[in-house]
């Protein structure tokens, strides 16, 4: 056996054994020994020094979402650790596999209110898939192995490893064995033939089936299985926000995007279909509106990996538990080929209505000011639908989710469940690092941009070629929209006096441009996309812009607001 | 809204630091109050058993149990109503010896409540009663009327399922076997 090594070096070796190639981090007192070890591993890891621990976690999320590999970040104890909470909660809500390694004071100081001590395991247990404190060097390898196993298998999620300082410094023998089993943890239920049979029967009897595709399909690498399933029984399908890009935009049966700002047709059809097949989605309230009026006429089949999601928000007729790749393949085998031409055609009037009342007005706007939608579509077109879309949260997010288009999977990185403003810039950094060969386009509002604006420093230092499109309306646009529609235009706390964003980009040596007029867009977008360097395109957009269609919160999915004529 | 009733949630878990926090968080999220709690090692070494009672509606307790079951360190979790269980609590009562002797009806009281006397000194007598809540409470109330109870303590519920044989060891063996394959 080789000589004992320090716990901090065991961490480095363990990360290598797990195939980690990228680390996002920020150092501090209780994690210095780990950063000291990292100094000897700089040729093994692509390490990015972020500007805030929140950025480190969001970057790890962005990395994981595009690459399918777990994102890793390392931060210090106390405030470093608490700064990761938003990102950990975000990853929990959106089932993103990340490993957050936090420093911790020495074991002998635990519980004494030592300098920068915080009960990280206690704080994060409700918002992690698993949280573990490493108290001695000989626990490091096992803890890391278990962390990766738990984070990446089954329904993925965040794991916290709280690494005490003594465990970083002490010596232990290094022996690594990847974890493949933990007796109290069943990653994915076995596919049950009876469940497949029952669901197939319902699908075979359906005259008006509708599928709703969630991120479970992407997380399960089941995109091909999905398309085969839909094709075989000719089932129209729509995506949730996180399910976008699981199907190519031009796929024949792709009927768009469901939910609060989704497309009219699939939202209306939710309450007309006879069988609703929900695949790897969790009936979020932004999808269902009022659950008591949601698809009441339909038999609902819920296909999911997580038994706790079944009947949680919407009562189902039949469940199919298991990994989407296996369940969809089994379902495809069990169902009969079918055609639903009339049913699929019946989507068209709604699509026509949305085209006329919303999309045309957005993309060919009569007003002088640029709309968010038109710039999104221009960028999507200019990147031949091959770019990765990263969004912040709010109107920028909904406009880009509606108007960006996709050819391949894992092409959208957005904060769905938690709705984290400030997610955009760091997530885009992570996405670019995770998919360096792809163009990564961030759409962000002026509010969210300023929540994590410090990460421009990371972009500068690590030379990250992200294309940032700042949709500036000088408002917290989505809140302003709710105030306009539901709060008698009382614009409380939503108008923003903003800095000159181009000057800020200049200070960080990031190429940039400011667009205020429609006829400048094409050239500016071409300029932004001419190379693989970072770019900030500041676009002044319509201040009074509203995202339509809209199902007001808690309303029936068919109660859809469209612009007044 | 469904009427709330008392459910007994039984949880088998790994014996780790922080398990109680993980479990109680799930009750907290849904605003459920934990009425009683009892934790002890189970029949299988290294596995702990939690017995929690809480007033809830059926829909909520079903979801709570699913979410507990989902936690990585939880082996199995389920819920039962009182009719499905044999359950028991234990209560201890400390009273002053002179007051106790002055009752004059000690034999009758002991027979009525099936009391055990655990300790008797010149100062105090410690009584033990096991039973359902109503029974331990009944003795508490009767004693309270007749004398001063110096100390009173009641345990959380422990329960055994009437309908099923507890085969956790079989479940673990099956999981292990599947893993080996």
XYZ file of C-alpha atoms in Angstrom:
746
model
C 0.000 0.000 0.000
C 1.238 3.463 -0.821
C 2.018 6.055 1.827
C -0.816 7.861 3.561
C -1.806 11.183 2.018
C -3.698 14.207 3.289
C -7.472 14.265 3.180
C -7.332 17.222 0.802
C -5.261 15.149 -1.640
C -7.620 12.230 -1.208
C -10.393 14.588 -2.342
C -8.431 15.509 -5.495
C -7.693 11.870 -6.309
C -11.294 10.882 -5.647
C -12.622 13.615 -7.955
C -10.304 12.363 -10.678
C -11.604 8.812 -10.180
C -15.114 10.149 -10.736
C -14.066 11.686 -14.031
C -14.316 15.278 -12.854
C -12.598 17.668 -15.252
C -13.979 21.010 -14.123
C -14.274 22.690 -10.726
C -15.943 25.999 -9.923
C -14.831 27.527 -6.672
C -13.972 30.266 -4.288
C -11.399 29.826 -1.508
C -11.538 30.810 2.153
C -10.079 29.996 5.542
C -11.602 26.598 6.204
C -10.929 25.219 2.745
C -7.372 26.458 2.176
C -5.854 22.954 2.518
C -8.063 21.772 -0.357
C -7.002 24.708 -2.516
C -3.407 23.956 -1.547
C -3.842 20.420 -2.883
C -5.633 21.792 -5.965
C -2.467 23.797 -6.694
C -0.761 20.482 -7.468
C -3.650 19.392 -9.698
C -4.051 22.476 -11.862
C -3.060 20.448 -14.921
C -5.743 17.861 -14.170
C -8.726 20.141 -13.598
C -10.116 23.107 -15.444
C -10.558 25.317 -12.393
C -12.594 28.523 -12.501
C -12.304 31.127 -9.788
C -15.764 32.661 -9.565
C -16.608 36.022 -8.006
C -19.224 34.786 -5.532
C -20.106 31.362 -4.157
C -23.622 31.649 -5.561
C -21.989 31.952 -8.970
C -19.978 28.800 -8.340
C -23.107 26.743 -7.710
C -25.069 28.169 -10.652
C -22.058 27.565 -12.897
C -21.935 23.963 -11.684
C -25.633 23.705 -12.527
C -25.136 25.135 -16.009
C -22.248 22.749 -16.588
C -24.318 19.757 -15.459
C -27.371 20.694 -17.484
C -25.580 20.854 -20.834
C -23.017 18.102 -20.294
C -25.048 15.542 -18.355
C -22.104 15.214 -15.969
C -22.291 16.343 -12.343
C -21.112 19.882 -11.657
C -18.598 20.323 -8.856
C -17.943 23.380 -6.759
C -15.708 23.994 -3.778
C -16.228 26.843 -1.326
C -15.303 27.714 2.216
C -17.298 27.405 5.444
C -19.662 29.931 7.018
C -20.639 32.683 4.573
C -19.045 30.807 1.677
C -21.285 27.883 2.474
C -24.455 29.913 3.045
C -23.895 31.759 -0.228
C -24.411 28.436 -1.998
C -27.870 27.876 -0.530
C -29.818 29.506 -3.379
C -28.001 27.416 -5.949
C -28.451 24.231 -3.946
C -32.172 24.914 -3.629
C -32.290 25.645 -7.347
C -30.589 22.345 -8.165
C -32.953 20.477 -5.850
C -36.027 21.936 -7.530
C -34.704 21.265 -11.029
C -33.123 17.838 -10.322
C -29.652 19.008 -11.306
C -26.725 16.801 -10.266
C -24.169 18.927 -8.456
C -21.645 18.212 -5.712
C -21.098 21.148 -3.369
C -18.000 20.762 -1.227
C -17.951 23.222 1.647
C -15.173 23.819 4.133
C -15.994 23.340 7.773
C -14.202 24.183 10.998
C -12.232 21.410 12.680
C -14.173 18.622 14.336
C -13.030 19.703 17.796
C -14.552 23.161 17.212
C -17.917 21.951 15.898
C -20.811 23.395 17.853
C -18.741 26.097 19.532
C -19.743 28.992 17.247
C -16.197 28.987 15.929
C -15.158 31.602 13.357
C -17.045 30.967 10.105
C -18.791 27.915 11.513
C -22.286 27.211 10.215
C -24.320 24.019 10.494
C -24.232 23.325 6.777
C -25.571 19.779 6.953
C -28.460 20.880 9.142
C -29.250 23.826 6.899
C -29.089 21.894 3.657
C -30.810 18.630 4.566
C -34.208 19.894 3.403
C -32.809 21.146 0.074
C -30.380 18.400 -0.885
C -30.733 14.861 -2.042
C -28.046 14.024 0.499
C -25.773 15.970 2.836
C -22.826 14.522 4.693
C -20.128 15.795 6.991
C -16.618 14.413 6.546
C -14.986 14.302 9.962
C -11.785 12.395 9.317
C -9.444 11.807 6.385
C -10.287 8.125 6.145
C -13.943 9.021 5.414
C -13.152 11.186 2.384
C -12.989 8.619 -0.396
C -16.170 6.817 0.637
C -18.059 10.073 1.092
C -17.066 11.301 -2.371
C -17.967 7.973 -3.969
C -21.354 7.972 -2.296
C -21.934 11.629 -3.165
C -21.433 11.027 -6.884
C -23.520 7.873 -6.836
C -26.436 9.534 -5.090
C -26.260 12.815 -6.992
C -26.188 11.309 -10.469
C -28.381 8.211 -10.246
C -32.159 7.991 -10.170
C -33.717 11.429 -10.038
C -30.551 13.534 -9.851
C -30.013 16.263 -7.305
C -27.558 18.261 -5.260
C -25.299 16.694 -2.650
C -23.358 18.612 -0.007
C -20.077 17.358 1.416
C -19.159 19.353 4.479
C -15.413 18.864 4.817
C -13.956 19.548 8.274
C -10.578 21.207 8.338
C -8.900 18.449 10.336
C -10.107 15.868 7.808
C -8.474 17.965 5.052
C -5.138 17.989 6.870
C -4.980 14.535 8.445
C -3.304 11.640 6.696
C -5.035 8.470 5.568
C -4.432 5.655 3.144
C -6.079 6.265 -0.200
C -8.160 3.539 -1.695
C -10.988 4.349 -4.067
C -13.953 2.275 -4.942
C -16.847 3.768 -6.868
C -20.174 3.391 -5.114
C -22.828 1.322 -6.873
C -25.114 0.422 -4.006
C -26.495 1.923 -0.844
C -29.060 -0.283 0.817
C -31.526 2.397 1.891
C -31.540 4.036 -1.548
C -33.350 2.708 -4.606
C -32.356 5.003 -7.509
C -35.048 3.935 -9.949
C -37.968 1.563 -9.476
C -37.932 -1.518 -11.698
C -40.229 -1.235 -14.663
C -43.384 -3.115 -13.790
C -45.008 -5.049 -16.673
C -48.507 -4.615 -15.198
C -48.085 -0.853 -15.136
C -46.910 -0.872 -18.753
C -49.865 -3.035 -19.733
C -52.415 -0.822 -18.025
C -50.941 2.365 -19.483
C -50.702 0.832 -22.960
C -54.362 -0.146 -22.774
C -55.353 3.441 -21.980
C -53.148 4.765 -24.789
C -54.539 2.241 -27.269
C -58.088 3.263 -26.401
C -57.330 6.966 -26.658
C -58.881 8.965 -29.459
C -57.379 12.269 -28.357
C -54.093 11.576 -26.592
C -51.740 14.345 -25.503
C -48.250 13.902 -24.098
C -46.480 16.399 -21.858
C -42.733 16.084 -21.847
C -40.644 17.105 -18.875
C -36.971 17.192 -18.075
C -37.092 13.547 -16.960
C -36.765 12.613 -20.629
C -33.539 14.621 -20.917
C -32.152 13.432 -17.586
C -32.874 9.846 -18.624
C -31.266 10.325 -22.049
C -34.558 9.091 -23.445
C -35.042 11.568 -26.299
C -34.955 8.900 -29.024
C -37.263 6.620 -27.065
C -39.642 9.553 -26.684
C -39.764 10.293 -30.404
C -40.338 6.618 -31.224
C -43.111 6.402 -28.675
C -44.861 9.511 -29.995
C -44.432 8.480 -33.632
C -45.777 4.999 -33.169
C -49.123 6.087 -31.724
C -49.162 9.495 -33.421
C -49.396 11.392 -30.157
C -49.057 15.183 -30.191
C -46.767 16.396 -27.437
C -45.831 19.608 -25.677
C -42.941 20.397 -23.341
C -42.692 21.896 -19.931
C -40.147 24.702 -19.564
C -37.388 22.278 -18.577
C -38.486 19.703 -21.126
C -37.825 22.089 -24.016
C -35.296 20.806 -26.566
C -36.031 17.146 -25.714
C -37.891 17.216 -29.049
C -36.580 19.262 -31.986
C -38.722 22.333 -32.631
C -39.704 21.115 -36.092
C -40.618 17.593 -35.014
C -43.990 16.853 -36.560
C -45.744 16.084 -33.283
C -44.136 18.870 -31.260
C -46.965 21.173 -30.277
C -44.888 23.623 -28.306
C -44.728 24.599 -24.704
C -47.294 24.286 -21.901
C -47.841 26.404 -18.843
C -48.453 29.960 -17.760
C -46.812 31.538 -20.813
C -46.948 28.480 -23.022
C -48.655 28.003 -26.338
C -52.409 28.305 -26.591
C -53.005 25.024 -28.412
C -51.433 22.546 -25.968
C -52.840 24.426 -22.971
C -56.348 24.352 -24.437
C -55.938 20.748 -25.534
C -54.959 19.764 -21.999
C -58.613 20.191 -21.124
C -59.873 18.504 -24.310
C -57.706 15.386 -24.549
C -59.032 12.019 -23.413
C -55.705 10.611 -22.250
C -52.932 12.811 -20.892
C -49.523 11.165 -20.773
C -47.162 13.054 -18.480
C -43.568 11.954 -18.972
C -40.839 12.966 -16.536
C -42.686 16.038 -15.352
C -44.163 16.909 -11.988
C -47.336 18.932 -12.600
C -45.819 22.155 -11.337
C -48.422 24.837 -10.620
C -46.979 26.951 -13.451
C -48.003 24.084 -15.740
C -51.352 23.116 -14.236
C -52.784 26.418 -13.078
C -55.675 25.382 -10.850
C -55.156 21.627 -10.340
C -58.863 21.151 -9.583
C -59.809 22.173 -13.118
C -56.791 20.608 -14.818
C -57.508 17.872 -17.362
C -60.510 16.681 -15.371
C -61.972 15.008 -18.467
C -58.815 13.012 -19.162
C -57.419 9.778 -17.917
C -53.958 10.722 -16.709
C -50.940 8.461 -17.064
C -47.945 9.608 -15.067
C -44.593 8.247 -16.215
C -41.916 9.168 -13.692
C -38.872 7.886 -11.863
C -39.910 9.317 -8.500
C -42.763 7.541 -6.679
C -43.270 10.607 -4.479
C -44.396 12.596 -7.545
C -47.299 10.257 -8.292
C -50.579 11.829 -7.131
C -48.668 14.668 -5.465
C -50.273 17.521 -7.393
C -52.650 15.798 -9.797
C -54.438 12.490 -9.250
C -53.499 9.958 -11.875
C -55.418 7.092 -13.451
C -52.328 5.001 -14.061
C -48.699 5.299 -13.108
C -45.608 4.006 -14.844
C -42.619 4.094 -12.541
C -39.052 3.827 -13.718
C -36.293 5.393 -15.743
C -37.774 7.125 -18.799
C -35.408 5.357 -21.176
C -36.743 1.981 -20.038
C -40.382 2.894 -19.495
C -40.737 4.672 -22.847
C -39.124 1.776 -24.688
C -41.438 -0.683 -22.927
C -44.481 1.480 -23.622
C -43.561 1.809 -27.300
C -43.440 -1.943 -27.574
C -46.742 -2.383 -25.810
C -48.824 0.168 -27.730
C -50.490 -0.271 -31.086
C -49.597 1.900 -34.045
C -52.282 4.556 -34.433
C -53.204 7.682 -36.388
C -54.925 10.699 -34.905
C -55.110 13.026 -37.874
C -58.342 14.818 -36.992
C -57.231 15.310 -33.415
C -53.868 16.697 -34.455
C -55.522 18.959 -37.013
C -57.777 20.324 -34.310
C -54.716 22.047 -32.813
C -54.475 24.286 -35.850
C -57.172 26.869 -35.102
C -55.535 27.548 -31.768
C -52.117 27.744 -33.367
C -53.545 30.115 -35.935
C -55.074 32.237 -33.208
C -51.770 32.479 -31.344
C -49.933 33.248 -34.566
C -52.271 36.131 -35.332
C -52.926 37.587 -31.908
C -49.511 37.145 -30.332
C -46.624 35.874 -32.429
C -47.036 38.157 -35.449
C -47.315 41.189 -33.224
C -44.238 40.214 -31.287
C -42.020 39.285 -34.219
C -43.194 42.053 -36.538
C -43.849 44.700 -34.001
C -45.472 47.895 -35.158
C -44.076 50.035 -32.377
C -40.711 51.695 -32.622
C -39.189 49.829 -29.702
C -37.704 46.376 -30.096
C -39.560 43.451 -28.497
C -37.797 40.760 -26.501
C -39.355 38.139 -28.743
C -37.921 39.470 -31.996
C -34.362 39.645 -30.724
C -34.637 36.126 -29.314
C -35.852 34.753 -32.626
C -33.144 36.653 -34.537
C -30.416 35.127 -32.383
C -31.994 31.679 -32.635
C -32.108 31.968 -36.429
C -28.589 33.375 -36.656
C -27.243 30.377 -34.723
C -29.158 27.959 -36.988
C -31.111 26.710 -33.938
C -27.934 25.008 -32.741
C -27.061 27.231 -29.813
C -27.559 26.569 -26.125
C -30.103 28.933 -24.622
C -29.419 30.142 -21.096
C -31.934 32.419 -19.459
C -32.298 34.405 -16.325
C -35.735 34.620 -14.724
C -38.691 36.767 -15.632
C -39.896 38.185 -18.947
C -36.498 37.487 -20.541
C -36.927 33.830 -19.607
C -40.444 33.474 -20.941
C -39.714 35.389 -24.155
C -36.695 33.213 -24.844
C -38.474 29.973 -23.907
C -41.243 30.922 -26.340
C -39.172 32.099 -29.287
C -35.880 30.198 -29.163
C -35.817 27.087 -31.311
C -33.928 23.812 -31.052
C -32.362 21.087 -33.123
C -30.692 19.120 -30.354
C -31.325 18.167 -26.770
C -29.805 19.781 -23.660
C -30.148 23.161 -25.302
C -31.916 25.096 -22.576
C -30.528 26.048 -19.188
C -33.035 27.910 -17.069
C -34.094 28.119 -13.456
C -37.514 26.502 -13.501
C -38.662 25.418 -10.079
C -36.975 27.981 -7.883
C -37.116 30.839 -10.401
C -33.767 32.234 -9.350
C -32.983 35.713 -10.629
C -29.231 36.028 -11.034
C -28.986 32.461 -12.320
C -28.218 33.601 -15.851
C -24.640 34.845 -16.019
C -23.013 32.122 -13.886
C -25.148 29.369 -15.433
C -24.071 30.569 -18.870
C -20.432 30.382 -17.780
C -20.969 26.795 -16.623
C -22.846 25.920 -19.806
C -20.057 27.252 -22.013
C -17.457 25.307 -20.042
C -19.634 22.193 -20.241
C -20.227 22.537 -23.992
C -17.239 24.527 -25.285
C -17.897 23.586 -28.903
C -21.380 25.093 -28.833
C -22.521 28.693 -28.970
C -24.039 29.656 -25.631
C -26.524 32.536 -25.701
C -27.690 34.093 -22.478
C -30.840 36.183 -22.403
C -31.001 38.214 -19.247
C -32.914 41.194 -17.959
C -31.437 44.305 -16.421
C -32.545 43.133 -12.960
C -31.070 39.641 -13.051
C -27.932 40.861 -14.792
C -27.150 43.056 -11.814
C -27.797 40.280 -9.319
C -24.703 38.358 -10.429
C -22.958 41.036 -12.487
C -19.722 40.284 -10.621
C -19.319 37.106 -12.665
C -18.251 39.276 -15.605
C -14.923 39.077 -13.771
C -14.920 35.296 -14.143
C -15.724 35.656 -17.838
C -12.778 38.013 -18.204
C -10.292 36.020 -16.150
C -11.142 32.583 -17.560
C -11.915 33.861 -21.048
C -15.383 32.333 -21.323
C -16.945 32.951 -24.726
C -20.551 33.473 -23.691
C -22.874 35.611 -25.769
C -24.892 37.752 -23.405
C -27.975 39.507 -24.668
C -29.193 41.966 -22.084
C -32.855 42.780 -22.674
C -33.027 46.141 -20.995
C -36.421 47.642 -20.258
C -35.297 49.467 -17.119
C -37.911 47.539 -15.194
C -38.273 44.330 -13.238
C -40.426 43.348 -16.152
C -42.374 40.343 -14.947
C -43.358 41.952 -11.673
C -44.223 45.089 -13.645
C -46.407 42.904 -15.892
C -48.311 41.500 -12.900
C -48.666 45.017 -11.511
C -50.074 46.206 -14.830
C -52.494 43.303 -15.196
C -53.485 42.526 -11.617
C -52.444 45.413 -9.361
C -54.043 48.433 -11.053
C -50.777 49.601 -12.611
C -49.293 50.422 -9.255
C -45.648 49.982 -10.205
C -44.266 49.486 -6.749
C -40.508 48.942 -6.633
C -40.086 47.864 -10.233
C -38.578 50.829 -12.089
C -34.793 50.718 -12.190
C -32.216 53.423 -12.727
C -29.550 51.463 -14.514
C -25.859 52.019 -15.131
C -24.319 52.203 -18.577
C -23.938 48.475 -19.143
C -21.574 49.000 -22.076
C -19.170 50.926 -19.886
C -19.263 48.070 -17.422
C -18.472 45.583 -20.194
C -15.623 47.842 -21.300
C -14.230 47.782 -17.775
C -14.094 43.992 -17.983
C -12.643 44.106 -21.513
C -15.709 42.337 -22.878
C -16.672 43.219 -26.443
C -20.061 44.897 -26.480
C -22.605 46.848 -28.392
C -25.728 48.821 -27.663
C -28.745 48.445 -29.905
C -31.731 50.719 -29.729
C -33.230 50.467 -33.213
C -34.689 47.559 -35.129
C -32.519 48.070 -38.208
C -29.364 47.672 -36.137
C -30.217 44.188 -34.873
C -29.015 41.980 -37.733
C -25.598 43.559 -37.934
C -25.152 43.569 -34.173
C -26.103 39.901 -33.883
C -23.696 39.030 -36.698
C -20.971 40.995 -34.943
C -21.684 39.153 -31.681
C -21.494 35.756 -33.356
C -18.426 36.406 -35.520
C -16.037 34.696 -33.086
C -16.017 32.618 -29.932
C -15.238 35.453 -27.518
C -17.448 36.853 -24.793
C -19.860 39.529 -25.954
C -22.457 41.722 -24.327
C -25.254 42.901 -26.565
C -27.341 45.478 -24.747
C -30.743 45.805 -26.375
C -33.158 48.503 -25.301
C -36.525 46.832 -25.461
C -40.131 47.943 -25.165
C -40.630 49.105 -21.576
C -44.336 48.275 -21.574
C -43.859 44.872 -23.161
C -46.016 42.060 -21.825
C -45.491 38.347 -22.209
C -48.538 36.790 -23.801
C -50.343 34.438 -23.797
C -50.741 34.265 -20.051
C -52.712 32.012 -17.752
C -53.023 34.010 -14.538
C -51.661 32.172 -11.490
C -54.129 29.650 -10.082
C -56.536 29.945 -13.026
C -57.787 27.192 -15.277
C -55.356 26.370 -18.088
C -57.946 27.379 -20.690
C -58.381 30.829 -19.184
C -55.707 32.364 -21.387
C -55.088 36.076 -21.646
C -54.041 37.434 -25.034
C -53.304 41.037 -26.000
C -56.265 43.324 -26.345
C -57.007 43.931 -30.016
C -61.551 19.229 3.548
C -61.193 15.760 4.955
C -61.340 15.342 8.686
C -58.030 15.010 10.406
C -57.263 11.883 12.350
C -54.296 10.486 14.175
C -51.904 8.550 11.967
C -48.958 6.528 13.138
C -45.963 6.742 10.824
C -43.335 4.040 11.163
C -39.923 4.665 9.658
C -36.894 2.426 9.341
C -33.651 4.252 8.687
C -29.924 3.981 8.646
C -28.474 4.940 11.995
C -26.817 8.253 11.035
C -26.442 11.680 12.546
C -29.189 14.002 11.350
C -31.928 11.514 10.468
C -34.444 13.037 12.865
C -33.869 16.424 11.243
C -34.544 14.979 7.796
C -37.789 13.394 8.976
C -39.081 16.286 11.036
C -38.400 18.702 8.148
C -40.957 16.880 6.047
C -43.642 17.264 8.728
C -42.635 20.901 9.241
C -42.978 21.754 5.526
C -46.620 20.759 5.549
C -47.339 22.341 8.907
C -47.996 19.025 10.655
C -47.448 18.881 14.386
C -45.724 15.790 15.722
C -47.850 14.506 18.611
C -45.535 11.773 19.818
C -42.160 10.433 18.782
C -40.296 7.330 19.767
C -36.906 6.294 18.384
C -34.916 3.171 19.126
C -32.725 0.538 17.507
C -34.802 -1.978 15.565
C -34.466 -5.748 15.605
C -31.849 -5.444 12.857
C -28.486 -4.125 13.895
C -27.631 -0.710 12.446
C -31.231 0.121 11.584
C -33.243 2.533 13.666
C -36.978 2.677 13.983
C -38.983 5.866 14.374
C -42.613 5.870 15.442
C -44.276 9.227 14.883
C -47.895 10.172 15.455
C -49.487 13.169 13.846
C -52.983 14.483 13.150
C -53.464 14.717 9.408
C -55.820 14.001 6.552
C -55.218 10.877 4.515
C -54.046 12.695 1.387
C -51.402 14.670 3.270
C -50.063 11.764 5.306
C -49.749 9.667 2.129
C -47.596 12.382 0.550
C -45.570 12.884 3.712
C -44.772 9.174 3.887
C -43.768 9.110 0.217
C -41.457 12.046 0.763
C -39.925 10.450 3.854
C -39.470 7.216 1.933
C -37.698 9.145 -0.814
C -34.898 10.322 1.491
C -31.708 8.491 0.684
C -31.048 7.319 4.253
C -34.579 6.040 4.857
C -35.087 2.340 4.266
C -38.854 2.127 4.494
C -41.670 4.224 5.780
C -45.411 3.610 6.103
C -48.488 4.895 7.897
C -51.308 3.247 9.816
C -54.493 4.188 11.604
C -55.156 3.093 15.186
C -57.420 0.206 14.101
C -54.522 -1.432 12.300
C -52.164 -1.326 15.259
C -51.485 -2.629 18.692
C -49.935 0.339 20.403
C -48.840 1.393 23.809
C -47.450 4.282 25.763
C -45.827 4.267 29.163
C -46.343 6.890 31.832
C -44.615 7.526 35.158
C -46.178 9.412 38.059
C -44.338 10.654 41.147
C -46.429 11.424 44.218
C -45.619 12.175 47.864
C -45.573 9.031 50.000
C -47.647 10.487 52.834
C -50.357 11.658 50.418
C -50.335 8.319 48.660
C -50.725 6.349 51.886
C -53.475 8.684 53.013
C -55.567 7.761 49.971
C -56.907 4.701 51.729
C -57.928 3.094 48.443
C -54.590 2.003 47.081
C -55.526 -1.584 46.265
C -58.633 -0.469 44.419
C -56.618 2.072 42.422
C -53.914 -0.451 41.533
C -56.465 -3.011 40.374
C -58.471 -0.451 38.415
C -55.529 0.911 36.481
C -53.189 -2.049 36.585
C -50.544 0.147 38.167
C -47.050 -0.980 39.036
C -45.168 0.583 41.882
C -41.583 1.041 40.773
C -40.097 2.767 43.792
C -41.174 3.797 47.246
C -39.159 5.920 49.658
C -40.141 7.904 52.684
C -40.453 10.908 50.358
C -42.111 9.655 47.229
C -43.757 6.838 45.335
C -43.195 6.286 41.600
C -46.064 4.622 39.773
C -45.966 3.176 36.284
C -48.863 2.712 33.937
C -48.800 1.473 30.379
C -51.673 1.753 27.980
C -53.320 4.020 25.458
C -53.301 7.762 25.893
C -56.809 7.726 27.385
C -55.738 5.242 30.030
C -52.563 6.993 31.147
C -54.473 10.260 31.051
C -57.320 8.713 33.061
C -54.986 7.803 35.893
C -53.366 11.228 35.717
C -56.723 12.900 36.114
C -57.915 10.667 38.937
C -54.659 11.121 40.848
C -54.767 14.861 40.264
C -58.128 15.066 41.970
C -56.950 13.207 45.037
C -53.393 14.381 45.578
C -50.561 16.440 44.154
C -48.613 14.800 41.355
C -45.020 15.893 41.830
C -43.813 14.747 38.411
C -45.454 13.193 35.398
C -43.926 11.908 32.182
C -45.421 10.057 29.234
C -43.509 8.345 26.421
C -44.195 8.499 22.708
C -46.246 5.739 21.189
C -44.739 2.452 20.156
C -46.768 0.259 17.862
C -46.936 -3.102 16.189
C -48.859 -3.752 13.029
C -51.710 -6.256 13.354
C -52.153 -7.094 9.717
C -48.679 -7.669 8.407
C -45.668 -9.489 9.683
C -42.732 -7.135 9.775
C -40.338 -8.527 7.216
C -37.816 -5.771 6.865
C -35.005 -8.302 6.927
C -36.566 -10.052 3.900
C -36.783 -6.762 2.033
C -33.144 -5.989 2.769
C -32.069 -9.471 1.690
C -33.969 -9.014 -1.593
C -32.336 -5.657 -2.249
C -28.939 -7.108 -1.505
C -29.568 -10.064 -3.782
C -30.659 -7.794 -6.649
C -27.510 -5.805 -6.167
C -25.316 -8.895 -6.307
C -26.835 -9.960 -9.631
